[in-house]
mmCIF file of C-alpha atoms in Angstrom:
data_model
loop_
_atom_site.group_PDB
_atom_site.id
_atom_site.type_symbol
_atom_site.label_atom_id
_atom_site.label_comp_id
_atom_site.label_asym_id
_atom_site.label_seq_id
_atom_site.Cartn_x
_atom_site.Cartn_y
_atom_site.Cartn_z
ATOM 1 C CA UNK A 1 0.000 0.000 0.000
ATOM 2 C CA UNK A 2 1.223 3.469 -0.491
ATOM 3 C CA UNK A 3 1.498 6.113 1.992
ATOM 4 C CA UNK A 4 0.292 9.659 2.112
ATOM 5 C CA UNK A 5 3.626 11.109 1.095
ATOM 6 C CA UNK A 6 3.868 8.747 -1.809
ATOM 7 C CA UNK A 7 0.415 9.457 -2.998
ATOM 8 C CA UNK A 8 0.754 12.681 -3.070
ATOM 9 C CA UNK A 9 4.313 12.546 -4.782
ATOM 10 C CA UNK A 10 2.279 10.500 -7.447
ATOM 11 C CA UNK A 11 -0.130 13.007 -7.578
ATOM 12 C CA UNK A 12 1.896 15.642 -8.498
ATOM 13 C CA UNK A 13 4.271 14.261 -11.243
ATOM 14 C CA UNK A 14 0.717 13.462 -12.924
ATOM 15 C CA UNK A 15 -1.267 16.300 -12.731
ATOM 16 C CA UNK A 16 2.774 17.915 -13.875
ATOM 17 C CA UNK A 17 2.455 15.764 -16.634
ATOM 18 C CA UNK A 18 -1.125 16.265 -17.813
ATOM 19 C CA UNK A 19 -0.850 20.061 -17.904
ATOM 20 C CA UNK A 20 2.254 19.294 -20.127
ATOM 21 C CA UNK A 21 -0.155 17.502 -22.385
ATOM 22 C CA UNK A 22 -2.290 20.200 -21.936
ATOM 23 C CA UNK A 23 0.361 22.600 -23.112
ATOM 24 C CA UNK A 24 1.146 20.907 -26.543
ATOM 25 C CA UNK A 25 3.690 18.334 -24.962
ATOM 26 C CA UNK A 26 3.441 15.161 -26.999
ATOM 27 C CA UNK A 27 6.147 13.585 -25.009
ATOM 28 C CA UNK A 28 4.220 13.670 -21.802
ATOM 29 C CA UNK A 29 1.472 11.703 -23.311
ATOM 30 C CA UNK A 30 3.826 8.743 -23.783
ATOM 31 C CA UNK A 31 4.878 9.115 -20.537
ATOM 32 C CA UNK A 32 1.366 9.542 -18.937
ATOM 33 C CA UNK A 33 0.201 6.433 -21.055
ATOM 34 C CA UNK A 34 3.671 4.470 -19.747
ATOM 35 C CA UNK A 35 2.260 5.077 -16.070
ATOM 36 C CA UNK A 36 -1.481 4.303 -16.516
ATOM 37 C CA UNK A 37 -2.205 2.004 -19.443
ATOM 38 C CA UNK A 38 -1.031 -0.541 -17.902
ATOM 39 C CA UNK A 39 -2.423 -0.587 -14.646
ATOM 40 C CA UNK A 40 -6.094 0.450 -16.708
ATOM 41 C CA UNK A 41 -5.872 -3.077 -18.825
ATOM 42 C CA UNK A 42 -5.019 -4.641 -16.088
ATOM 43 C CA UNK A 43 -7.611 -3.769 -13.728
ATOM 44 C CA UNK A 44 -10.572 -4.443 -16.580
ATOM 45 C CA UNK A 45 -8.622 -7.550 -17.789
ATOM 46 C CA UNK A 46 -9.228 -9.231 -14.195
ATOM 47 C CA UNK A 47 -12.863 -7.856 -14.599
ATOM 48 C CA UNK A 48 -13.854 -8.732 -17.698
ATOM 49 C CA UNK A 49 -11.954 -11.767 -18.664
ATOM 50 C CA UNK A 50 -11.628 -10.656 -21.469
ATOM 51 C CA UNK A 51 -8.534 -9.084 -23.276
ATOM 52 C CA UNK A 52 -10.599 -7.363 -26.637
ATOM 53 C CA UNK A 53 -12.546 -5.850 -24.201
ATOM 54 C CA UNK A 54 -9.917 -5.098 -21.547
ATOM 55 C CA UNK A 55 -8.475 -3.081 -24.615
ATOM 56 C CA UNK A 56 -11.113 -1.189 -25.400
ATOM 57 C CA UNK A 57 -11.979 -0.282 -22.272
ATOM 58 C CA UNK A 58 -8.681 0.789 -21.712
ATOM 59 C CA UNK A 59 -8.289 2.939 -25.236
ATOM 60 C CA UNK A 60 -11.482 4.876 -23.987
ATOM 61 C CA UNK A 61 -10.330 5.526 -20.700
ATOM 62 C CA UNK A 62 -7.050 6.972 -21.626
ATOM 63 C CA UNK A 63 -8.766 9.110 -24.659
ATOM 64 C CA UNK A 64 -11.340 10.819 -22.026
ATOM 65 C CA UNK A 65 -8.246 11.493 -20.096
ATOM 66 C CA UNK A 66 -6.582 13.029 -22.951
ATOM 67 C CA UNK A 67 -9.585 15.173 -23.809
ATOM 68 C CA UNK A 68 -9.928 15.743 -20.076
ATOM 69 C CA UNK A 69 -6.492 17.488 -19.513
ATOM 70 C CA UNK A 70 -6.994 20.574 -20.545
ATOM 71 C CA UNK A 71 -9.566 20.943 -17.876
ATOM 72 C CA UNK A 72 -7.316 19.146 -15.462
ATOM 73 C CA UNK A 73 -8.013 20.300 -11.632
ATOM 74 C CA UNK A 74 -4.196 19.030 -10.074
ATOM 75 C CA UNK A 75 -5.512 19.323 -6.809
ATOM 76 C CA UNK A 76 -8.647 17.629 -7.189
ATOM 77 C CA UNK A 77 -7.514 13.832 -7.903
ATOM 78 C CA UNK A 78 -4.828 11.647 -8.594
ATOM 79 C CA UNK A 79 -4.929 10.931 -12.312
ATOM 80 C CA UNK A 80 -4.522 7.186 -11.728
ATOM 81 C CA UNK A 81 -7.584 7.123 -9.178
ATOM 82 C CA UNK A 82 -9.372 8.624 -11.795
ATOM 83 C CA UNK A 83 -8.880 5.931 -14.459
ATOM 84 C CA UNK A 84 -9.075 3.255 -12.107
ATOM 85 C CA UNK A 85 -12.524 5.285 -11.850
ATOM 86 C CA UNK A 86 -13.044 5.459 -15.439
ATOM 87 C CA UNK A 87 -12.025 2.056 -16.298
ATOM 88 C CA UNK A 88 -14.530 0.802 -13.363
ATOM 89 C CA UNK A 89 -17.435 2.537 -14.903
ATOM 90 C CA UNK A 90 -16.847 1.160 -18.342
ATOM 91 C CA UNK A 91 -16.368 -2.245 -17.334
ATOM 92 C CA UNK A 92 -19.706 -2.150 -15.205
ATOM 93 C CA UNK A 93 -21.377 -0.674 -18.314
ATOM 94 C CA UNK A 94 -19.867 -3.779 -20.248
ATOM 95 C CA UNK A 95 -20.784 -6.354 -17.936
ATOM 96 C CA UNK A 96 -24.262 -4.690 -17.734
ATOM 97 C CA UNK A 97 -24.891 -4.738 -21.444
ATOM 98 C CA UNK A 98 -23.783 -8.404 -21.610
ATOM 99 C CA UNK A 99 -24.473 -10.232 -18.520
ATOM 100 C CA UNK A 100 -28.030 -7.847 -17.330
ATOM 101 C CA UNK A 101 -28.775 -10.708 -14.896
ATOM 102 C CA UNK A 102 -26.121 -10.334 -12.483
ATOM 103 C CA UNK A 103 -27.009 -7.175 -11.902
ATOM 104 C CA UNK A 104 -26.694 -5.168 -8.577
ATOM 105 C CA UNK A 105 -25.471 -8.211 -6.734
ATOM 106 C CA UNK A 106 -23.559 -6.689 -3.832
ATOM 107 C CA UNK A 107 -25.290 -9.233 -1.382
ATOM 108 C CA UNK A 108 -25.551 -12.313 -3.766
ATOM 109 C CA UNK A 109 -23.916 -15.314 -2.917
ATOM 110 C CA UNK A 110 -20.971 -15.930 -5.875
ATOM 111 C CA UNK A 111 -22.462 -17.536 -9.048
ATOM 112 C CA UNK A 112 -21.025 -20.661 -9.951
ATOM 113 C CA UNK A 113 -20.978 -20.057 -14.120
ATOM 114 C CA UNK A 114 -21.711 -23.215 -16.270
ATOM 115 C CA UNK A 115 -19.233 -25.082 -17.740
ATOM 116 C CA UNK A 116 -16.852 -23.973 -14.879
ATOM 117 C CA UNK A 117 -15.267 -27.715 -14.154
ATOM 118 C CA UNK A 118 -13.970 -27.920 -17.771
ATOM 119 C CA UNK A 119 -12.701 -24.617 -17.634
ATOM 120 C CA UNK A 120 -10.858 -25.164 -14.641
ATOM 121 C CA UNK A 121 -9.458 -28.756 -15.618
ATOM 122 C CA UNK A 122 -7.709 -26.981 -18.681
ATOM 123 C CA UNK A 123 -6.480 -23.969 -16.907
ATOM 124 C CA UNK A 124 -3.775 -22.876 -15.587
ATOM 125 C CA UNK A 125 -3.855 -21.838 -11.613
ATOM 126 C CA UNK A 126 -3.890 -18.568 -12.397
ATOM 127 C CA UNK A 127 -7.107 -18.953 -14.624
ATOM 128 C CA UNK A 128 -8.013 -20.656 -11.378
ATOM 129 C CA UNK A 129 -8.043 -17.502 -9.825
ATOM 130 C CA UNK A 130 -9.557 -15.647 -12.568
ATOM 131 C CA UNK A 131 -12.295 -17.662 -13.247
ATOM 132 C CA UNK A 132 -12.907 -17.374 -9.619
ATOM 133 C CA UNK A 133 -12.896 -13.488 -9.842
ATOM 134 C CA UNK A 134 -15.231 -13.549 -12.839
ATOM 135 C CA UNK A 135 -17.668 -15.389 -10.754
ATOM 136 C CA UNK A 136 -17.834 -12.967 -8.205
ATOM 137 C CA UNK A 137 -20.649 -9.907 -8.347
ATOM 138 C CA UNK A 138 -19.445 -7.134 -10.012
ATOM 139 C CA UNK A 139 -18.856 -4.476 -6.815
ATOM 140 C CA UNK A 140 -16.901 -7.201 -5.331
ATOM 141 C CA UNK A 141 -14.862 -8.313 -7.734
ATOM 142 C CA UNK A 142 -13.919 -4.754 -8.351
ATOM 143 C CA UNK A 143 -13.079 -4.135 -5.166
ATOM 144 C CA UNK A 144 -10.882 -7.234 -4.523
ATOM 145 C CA UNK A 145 -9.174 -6.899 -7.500
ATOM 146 C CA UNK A 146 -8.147 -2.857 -6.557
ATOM 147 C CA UNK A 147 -7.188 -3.921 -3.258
ATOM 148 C CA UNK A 148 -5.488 -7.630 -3.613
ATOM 149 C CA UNK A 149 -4.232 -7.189 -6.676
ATOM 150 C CA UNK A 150 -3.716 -3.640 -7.426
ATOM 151 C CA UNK A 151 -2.280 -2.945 -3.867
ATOM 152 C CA UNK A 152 -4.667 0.382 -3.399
ATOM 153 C CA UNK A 153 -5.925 1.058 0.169
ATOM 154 C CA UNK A 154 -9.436 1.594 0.849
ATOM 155 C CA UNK A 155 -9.546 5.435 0.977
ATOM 156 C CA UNK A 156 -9.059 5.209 -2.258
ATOM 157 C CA UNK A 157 -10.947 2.090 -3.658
ATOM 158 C CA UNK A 158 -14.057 4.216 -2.036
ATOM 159 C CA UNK A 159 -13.073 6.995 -4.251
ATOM 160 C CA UNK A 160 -13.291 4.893 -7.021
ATOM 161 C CA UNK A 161 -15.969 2.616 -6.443
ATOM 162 C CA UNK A 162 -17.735 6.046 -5.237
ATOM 163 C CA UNK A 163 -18.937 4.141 -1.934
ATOM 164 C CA UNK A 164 -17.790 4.256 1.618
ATOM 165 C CA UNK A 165 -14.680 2.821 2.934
ATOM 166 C CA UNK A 166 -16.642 0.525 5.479
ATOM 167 C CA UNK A 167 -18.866 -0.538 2.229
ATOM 168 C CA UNK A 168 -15.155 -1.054 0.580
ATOM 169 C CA UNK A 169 -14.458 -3.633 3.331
ATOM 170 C CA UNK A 170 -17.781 -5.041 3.454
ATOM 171 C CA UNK A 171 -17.359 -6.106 -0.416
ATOM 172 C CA UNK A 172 -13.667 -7.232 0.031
ATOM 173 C CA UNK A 173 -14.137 -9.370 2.851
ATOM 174 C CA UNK A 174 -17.192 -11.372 1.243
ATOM 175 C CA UNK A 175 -15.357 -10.963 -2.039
ATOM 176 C CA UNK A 176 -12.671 -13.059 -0.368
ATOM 177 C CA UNK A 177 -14.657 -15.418 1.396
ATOM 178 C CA UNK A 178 -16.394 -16.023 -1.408
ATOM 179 C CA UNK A 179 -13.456 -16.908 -3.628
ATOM 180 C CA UNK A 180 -12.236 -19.053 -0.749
ATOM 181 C CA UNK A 181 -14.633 -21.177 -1.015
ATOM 182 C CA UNK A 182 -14.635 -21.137 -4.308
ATOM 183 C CA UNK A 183 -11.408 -22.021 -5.251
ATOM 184 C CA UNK A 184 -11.350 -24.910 -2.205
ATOM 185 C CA UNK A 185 -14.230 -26.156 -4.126
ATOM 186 C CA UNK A 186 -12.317 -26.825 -7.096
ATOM 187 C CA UNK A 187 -8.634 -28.205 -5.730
ATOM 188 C CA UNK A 188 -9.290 -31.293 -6.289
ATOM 189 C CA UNK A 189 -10.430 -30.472 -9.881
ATOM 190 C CA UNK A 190 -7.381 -28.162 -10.709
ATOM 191 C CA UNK A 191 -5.303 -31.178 -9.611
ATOM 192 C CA UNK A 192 -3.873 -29.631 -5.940
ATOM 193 C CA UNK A 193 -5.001 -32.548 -4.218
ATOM 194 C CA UNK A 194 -1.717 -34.169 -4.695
ATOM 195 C CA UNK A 195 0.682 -31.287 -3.717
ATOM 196 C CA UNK A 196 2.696 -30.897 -0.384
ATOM 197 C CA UNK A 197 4.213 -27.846 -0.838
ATOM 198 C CA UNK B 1 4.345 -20.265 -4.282
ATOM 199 C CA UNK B 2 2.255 -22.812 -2.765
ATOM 200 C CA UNK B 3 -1.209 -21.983 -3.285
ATOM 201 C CA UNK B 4 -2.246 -23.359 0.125
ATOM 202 C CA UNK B 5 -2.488 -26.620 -1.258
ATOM 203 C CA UNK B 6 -1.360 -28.663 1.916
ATOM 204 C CA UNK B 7 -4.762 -27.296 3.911
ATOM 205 C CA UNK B 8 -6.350 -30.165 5.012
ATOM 206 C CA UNK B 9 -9.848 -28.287 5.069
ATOM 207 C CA UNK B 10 -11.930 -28.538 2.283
ATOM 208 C CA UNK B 11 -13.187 -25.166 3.136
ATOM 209 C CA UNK B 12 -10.005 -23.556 3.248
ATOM 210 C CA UNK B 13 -7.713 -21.707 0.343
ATOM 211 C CA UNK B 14 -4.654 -19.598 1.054
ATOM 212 C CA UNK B 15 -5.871 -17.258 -0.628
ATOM 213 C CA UNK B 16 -3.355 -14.840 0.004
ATOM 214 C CA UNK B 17 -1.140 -17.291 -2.195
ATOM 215 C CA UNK B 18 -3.125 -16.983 -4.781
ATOM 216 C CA UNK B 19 -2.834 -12.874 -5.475
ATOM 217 C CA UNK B 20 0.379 -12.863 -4.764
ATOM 218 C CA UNK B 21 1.257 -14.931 -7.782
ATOM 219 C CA UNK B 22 -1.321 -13.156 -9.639
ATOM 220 C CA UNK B 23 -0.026 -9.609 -8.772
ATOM 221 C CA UNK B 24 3.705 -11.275 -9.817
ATOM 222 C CA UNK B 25 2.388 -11.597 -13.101
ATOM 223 C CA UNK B 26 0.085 -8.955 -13.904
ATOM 224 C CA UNK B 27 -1.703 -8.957 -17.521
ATOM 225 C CA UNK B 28 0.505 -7.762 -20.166
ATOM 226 C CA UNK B 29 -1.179 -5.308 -22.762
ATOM 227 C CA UNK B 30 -0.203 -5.106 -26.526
ATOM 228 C CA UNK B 31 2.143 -3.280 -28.195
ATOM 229 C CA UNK B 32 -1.027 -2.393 -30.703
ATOM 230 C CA UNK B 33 -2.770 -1.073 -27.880
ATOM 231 C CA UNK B 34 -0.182 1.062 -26.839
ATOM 232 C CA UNK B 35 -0.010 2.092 -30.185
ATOM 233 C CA UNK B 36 -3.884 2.555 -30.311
ATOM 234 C CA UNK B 37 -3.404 4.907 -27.088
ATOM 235 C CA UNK B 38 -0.276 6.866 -28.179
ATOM 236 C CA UNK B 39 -2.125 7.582 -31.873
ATOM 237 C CA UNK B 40 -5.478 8.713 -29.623
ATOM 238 C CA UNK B 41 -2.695 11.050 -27.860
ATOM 239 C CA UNK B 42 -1.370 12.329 -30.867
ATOM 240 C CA UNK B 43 -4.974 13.083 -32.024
ATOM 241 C CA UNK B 44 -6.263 15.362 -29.332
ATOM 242 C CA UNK B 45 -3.318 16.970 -28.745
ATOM 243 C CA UNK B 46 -3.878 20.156 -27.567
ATOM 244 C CA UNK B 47 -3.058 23.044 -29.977
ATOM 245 C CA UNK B 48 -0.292 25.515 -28.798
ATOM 246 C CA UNK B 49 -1.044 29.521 -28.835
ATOM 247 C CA UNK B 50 1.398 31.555 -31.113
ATOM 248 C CA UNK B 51 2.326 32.902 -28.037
ATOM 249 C CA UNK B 52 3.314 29.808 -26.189
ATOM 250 C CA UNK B 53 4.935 28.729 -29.331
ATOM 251 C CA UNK B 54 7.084 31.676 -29.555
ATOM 252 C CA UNK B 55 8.105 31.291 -25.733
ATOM 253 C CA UNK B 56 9.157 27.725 -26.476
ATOM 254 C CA UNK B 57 11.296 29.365 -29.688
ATOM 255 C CA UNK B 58 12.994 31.911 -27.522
ATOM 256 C CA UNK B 59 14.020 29.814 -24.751
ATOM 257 C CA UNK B 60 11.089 30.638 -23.141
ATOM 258 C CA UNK B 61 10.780 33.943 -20.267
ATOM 259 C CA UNK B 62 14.452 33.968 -19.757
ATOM 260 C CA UNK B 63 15.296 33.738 -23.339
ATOM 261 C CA UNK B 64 12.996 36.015 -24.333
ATOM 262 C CA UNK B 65 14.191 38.441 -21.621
ATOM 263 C CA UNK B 66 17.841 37.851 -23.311
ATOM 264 C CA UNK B 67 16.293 38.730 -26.667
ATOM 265 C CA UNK B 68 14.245 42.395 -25.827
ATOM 266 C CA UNK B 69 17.340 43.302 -23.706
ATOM 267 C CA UNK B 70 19.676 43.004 -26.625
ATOM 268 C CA UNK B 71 17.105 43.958 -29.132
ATOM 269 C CA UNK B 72 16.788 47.714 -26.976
ATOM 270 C CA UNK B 73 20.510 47.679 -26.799
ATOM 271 C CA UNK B 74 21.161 47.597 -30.417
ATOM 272 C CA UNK B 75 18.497 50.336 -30.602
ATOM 273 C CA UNK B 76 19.783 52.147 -28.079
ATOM 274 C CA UNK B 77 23.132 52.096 -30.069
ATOM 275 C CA UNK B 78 21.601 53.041 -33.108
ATOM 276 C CA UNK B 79 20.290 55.898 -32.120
ATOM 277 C CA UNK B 80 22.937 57.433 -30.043
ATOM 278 C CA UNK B 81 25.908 55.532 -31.017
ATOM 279 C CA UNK B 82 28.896 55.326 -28.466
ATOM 280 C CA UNK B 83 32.358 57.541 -29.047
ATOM 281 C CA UNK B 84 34.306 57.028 -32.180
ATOM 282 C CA UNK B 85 36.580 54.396 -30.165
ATOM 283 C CA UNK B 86 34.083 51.592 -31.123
ATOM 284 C CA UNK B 87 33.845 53.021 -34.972
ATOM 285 C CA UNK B 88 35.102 50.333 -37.181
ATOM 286 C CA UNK B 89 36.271 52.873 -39.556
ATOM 287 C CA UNK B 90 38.431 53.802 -36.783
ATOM 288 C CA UNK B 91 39.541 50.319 -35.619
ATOM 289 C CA UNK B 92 40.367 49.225 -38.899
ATOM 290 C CA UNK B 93 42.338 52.240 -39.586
ATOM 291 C CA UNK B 94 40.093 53.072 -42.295
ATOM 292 C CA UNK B 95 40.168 56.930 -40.800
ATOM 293 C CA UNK B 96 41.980 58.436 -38.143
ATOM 294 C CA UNK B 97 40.852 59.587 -35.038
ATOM 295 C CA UNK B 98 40.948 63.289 -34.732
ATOM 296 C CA UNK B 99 41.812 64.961 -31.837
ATOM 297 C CA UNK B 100 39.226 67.851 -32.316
ATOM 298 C CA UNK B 101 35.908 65.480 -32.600
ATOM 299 C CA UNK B 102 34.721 68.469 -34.910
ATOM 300 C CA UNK B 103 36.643 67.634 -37.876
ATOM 301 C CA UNK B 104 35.295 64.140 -38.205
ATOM 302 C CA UNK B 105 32.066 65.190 -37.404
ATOM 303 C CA UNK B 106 32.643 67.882 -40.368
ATOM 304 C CA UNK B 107 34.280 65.725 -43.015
ATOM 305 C CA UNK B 108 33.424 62.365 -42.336
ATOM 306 C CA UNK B 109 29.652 62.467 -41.760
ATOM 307 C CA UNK B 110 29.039 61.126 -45.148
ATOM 308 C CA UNK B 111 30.930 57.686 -44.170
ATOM 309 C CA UNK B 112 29.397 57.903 -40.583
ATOM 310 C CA UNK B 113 25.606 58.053 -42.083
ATOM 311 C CA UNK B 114 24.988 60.892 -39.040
ATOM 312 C CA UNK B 115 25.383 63.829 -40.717
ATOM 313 C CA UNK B 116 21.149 64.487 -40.222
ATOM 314 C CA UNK B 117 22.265 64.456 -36.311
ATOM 315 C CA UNK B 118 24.941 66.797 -36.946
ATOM 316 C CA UNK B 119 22.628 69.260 -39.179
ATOM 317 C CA UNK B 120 19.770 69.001 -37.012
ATOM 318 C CA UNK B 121 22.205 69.683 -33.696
#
């Protein structure tokens, strides 16, 4: 997790580098995109599941940003917390357009998907994992994902999620038990029955 | 890594395991979608003022600071040049300094180009 100081630092080099964008510096947008793109895909890759759409989600967040830096308020937000944001949205929007039933399922138990035990046989463990994620409701699987695997704290997960920190660890913690159980489900399946290590 | 496998619960999953082999190998994007982004960039690229331009020409506020100051100088010297001393008719040895500054102002106006100062004063 990062500390104030850090944050801040972070802060400032980006909101430095958007208004350099801003300015007519073509340079800073490679070094903006260097910084964010990455951690953008990432975020709606372990979303989505999907990397065509994990692209385009991440194209359109980094164009808003672009046409949002002219505008830029540096002291409002940290640019990254704001595509996390971005990226969040669109992926919800995607997931609502394709998958409408699982809809507002903060409190629902995790969905076991069809098809899951082939899946799993032919996957590696870290498709384990995804798949896992994939079948958790949408708030929480954002939410673990920003926290376990994108190492934000909770302040700002809240910020992005645009809930409450308590709601933040409300969704993590059954987000986790949830894929705990999950993933115990399937050990035997994913062949860890046999392992000692 | 070890996943957590040795749990004898059913129940139970180190889960912890888990992300932290995920988060060692985070999803790699493309180079095409870098490319996508950078092009996107390019695109809506803010347009720079003719002002801001011309800052980042000059060397921006201190270079253009360099640039008036020597620009008022060579003004400054053009309309009330400094003492014969500095004349590069004079340096070169093209005239000769004259100890009564009269007489050059009286027969060498033509090559100084002053002689309007000296028939207006």
């Amino acid at each position: 997790m990062k500390d104030t100081g850090e944050y801040d630092a972070e802060r400032d080099a980006d909101a430095a580098l958007l208004a350099r964008y801003a300015a007519g510096d073509a340079a800073a947008a490679r070094l903006l995109s260097a910084r964010l793109s990455p951690r953008a895909f990432a975020h709606a890759f372990r979303v989505l599941g999907d990397r065509a759409e994990a692209e385009d989600v991440t194209q359109e967040a980094m164009l808003r940003l672009w046409k949002q830096a002219p505008k830029w308020d540096a002291g409002r937000a940290q640019a990254s917390t704001w595509i996390y944001r971005v990226v969040a949205n669109l992926c919800l929007d995607r997931l609502r357009r394709t998958r409408p039933d699982t809809l507002d399922e903060m409190d629902a138990p995790a969905d076991p998907a069809p098809r899951i035990e082939t899946r799993l046989q032919d996957a590696a463990r870290h498709d384990a994992l995804q798949s896992a994620l994939l079948r958790l409701p949408e708030r929480q699987r954002q939410a673990v994902v920003l926290r376990h695997l994108e190492g934000l704290a909770n302040p700002q997960i809240a910020e992005i999620l645009d809930v409450g920190v308590e709601a933040v660890e409300s969704l993590t913690a059954r987000g986790k038990r949830a894929l705990t159980a999950d993933l115990a489900a399937q050990r035997d399946a994913l062949g860890y029955s046999d392992d000692t290590t | 890594m070890h996943w957590g496998i040795a749990m004898t619960q059913p129940d139970e999953f180190d889960l912890e395991a888990a992300f932290e082999a995920a988060r060692a190998t985070p999803p790699q994007m493309s180079d095409a979608l870098a490319t996508r982004i950078a092009r996107d960039a390019e695109a809506h690229l803010p347009k720079q003022s003719w002002w801001t331009r011309f800052l980042s020409q000059t060397g921006g506020p201190v270079g253009l600071g360099g640039l008036v100051t020597a620009t008022v100088a060579g003004f400054w010297f053009g309309v009330a040049p400094p003492s014969e001393t500095l004349d590069p008719m004079v340096i070169f040895g093209t005239i000769e300094l004259a100890a009564d500054e009269t007489a050059i102002d009286e027969d060498m106006t033509d090559l100084f180009g002053f002689d309007w100062i000296t028939e207006e004063g």
